[in-house]
Coordinates of C-alpha atoms in Angstrom, one line a residue:
I13 CA 0.0 0.0 0.0
Y14 CA 1.3 3.4 -1.0
L15 CA 0.1 6.5 0.8
I16 CA 0.6 9.8 -1.1
D17 CA -0.5 13.0 0.6
E18 CA -1.7 15.7 -1.8
L19 CA -0.5 14.0 -5.0
E20 CA -0.8 17.3 -7.0
N21 CA 1.7 19.3 -4.9
S22 CA 4.8 20.4 -6.9
M23 CA 3.5 18.9 -10.1
G24 CA 2.7 20.7 -13.3
F25 CA -0.4 19.7 -15.2
Q26 CA 1.4 17.4 -17.6
S27 CA 3.2 15.6 -14.8
L28 CA 0.0 15.2 -12.9
D29 CA -1.7 13.8 -16.0
L30 CA 1.0 11.2 -16.4
M31 CA 1.1 10.3 -12.7
V32 CA -2.7 9.7 -12.5
E33 CA -2.5 7.6 -15.7
I34 CA 0.3 5.5 -14.1
L35 CA -1.5 5.1 -10.8
L36 CA -4.7 4.0 -12.6
E37 CA -2.8 1.5 -14.8
Q38 CA -1.1 -0.1 -11.7
S39 CA -4.2 -0.1 -9.5
D40 CA -4.9 -3.7 -10.1
K41 CA -1.5 -4.7 -8.8
I42 CA -0.7 -2.1 -6.1
Q43 CA -3.0 -0.3 -3.7
F44 CA -2.7 3.5 -3.6
I45 CA -4.3 5.8 -1.1
F46 CA -3.9 9.4 -2.0
T47 CA -5.3 12.7 -0.7
T48 CA -6.2 15.5 -3.1
H49 CA -8.2 18.6 -3.6
H50 CA -7.4 18.9 -7.3
P51 CA -10.3 18.8 -9.8
Y52 CA -8.3 16.9 -12.4
I53 CA -7.7 14.0 -10.1
F54 CA -11.4 13.9 -9.0
N55 CA -12.6 13.9 -12.5
N56 CA -10.2 11.2 -13.7
V57 CA -10.6 8.7 -10.9
D58 CA -13.9 6.8 -11.0
I59 CA -16.2 8.0 -8.3
K60 CA -16.6 4.4 -7.0
Y61 CA -13.1 4.7 -5.6
W62 CA -13.7 7.9 -3.8
K63 CA -13.7 8.1 0.0
I64 CA -14.7 11.6 1.2
L65 CA -13.7 12.3 4.8
T66 CA -15.6 15.0 6.8
R67 CA -14.9 16.1 10.4
K68 CA -17.0 17.9 13.0
G69 CA -14.9 18.3 16.1
S70 CA -13.4 14.9 16.9
I71 CA -16.0 13.0 14.8
V72 CA -14.7 11.8 11.5
T73 CA -17.1 10.4 8.9
V74 CA -16.2 8.4 5.8
N75 CA -18.5 8.7 2.8
R76 CA -18.1 6.2 0.0
G77 CA -18.2 7.3 -3.6
E78 CA -21.0 4.9 -4.5
E79 CA -23.3 6.6 -2.1
L80 CA -22.3 10.1 -3.3
N81 CA -23.0 9.1 -6.8
K82 CA -26.6 8.3 -5.9
T83 CA -27.1 11.8 -4.6
F84 CA -25.4 13.6 -7.5
S85 CA -27.7 14.8 -10.2
K86 CA -27.4 13.5 -13.7
S87 CA -26.3 16.9 -14.9
H88 CA -23.4 17.6 -17.2
Q89 CA -21.4 19.0 -14.3
D90 CA -18.3 17.0 -13.6
P91 CA -18.1 15.1 -10.3
Y92 CA -15.8 17.6 -8.6
T93 CA -18.2 20.5 -9.2
Q94 CA -21.1 18.4 -7.9
L95 CA -19.1 17.5 -4.8
I96 CA -18.2 21.1 -3.9
N97 CA -21.8 22.1 -4.4
S98 CA -23.1 19.3 -2.3
E99 CA -24.5 19.4 1.3
L100 CA -21.7 17.0 2.3
F101 CA -19.0 19.5 1.3
E102 CA -20.8 22.3 3.2
R103 CA -21.1 20.1 6.3
G104 CA -17.4 19.2 6.1
I105 CA -16.3 22.9 6.2
R106 CA -17.7 23.5 9.7

């Protein structure tokens, strides 16, 4: 298992594109856990792999991508945009 905190830090867009492609190609052989806030990564990793963590005080909640996908509208907005406009995102800010 590889843990990468904020994958996008210190990477240009072309490097980030290549890194995401490599991680996705290797995901059937190696497990990766990475944190991000970058729209490119959100929009290029299938939502079924997402785990969104929110915190209120000392209570941390994990939300699975499959459940989020059910609440997202079938609009043409990308998943990242729907996430930042969701109630879950607003709750996580407090």
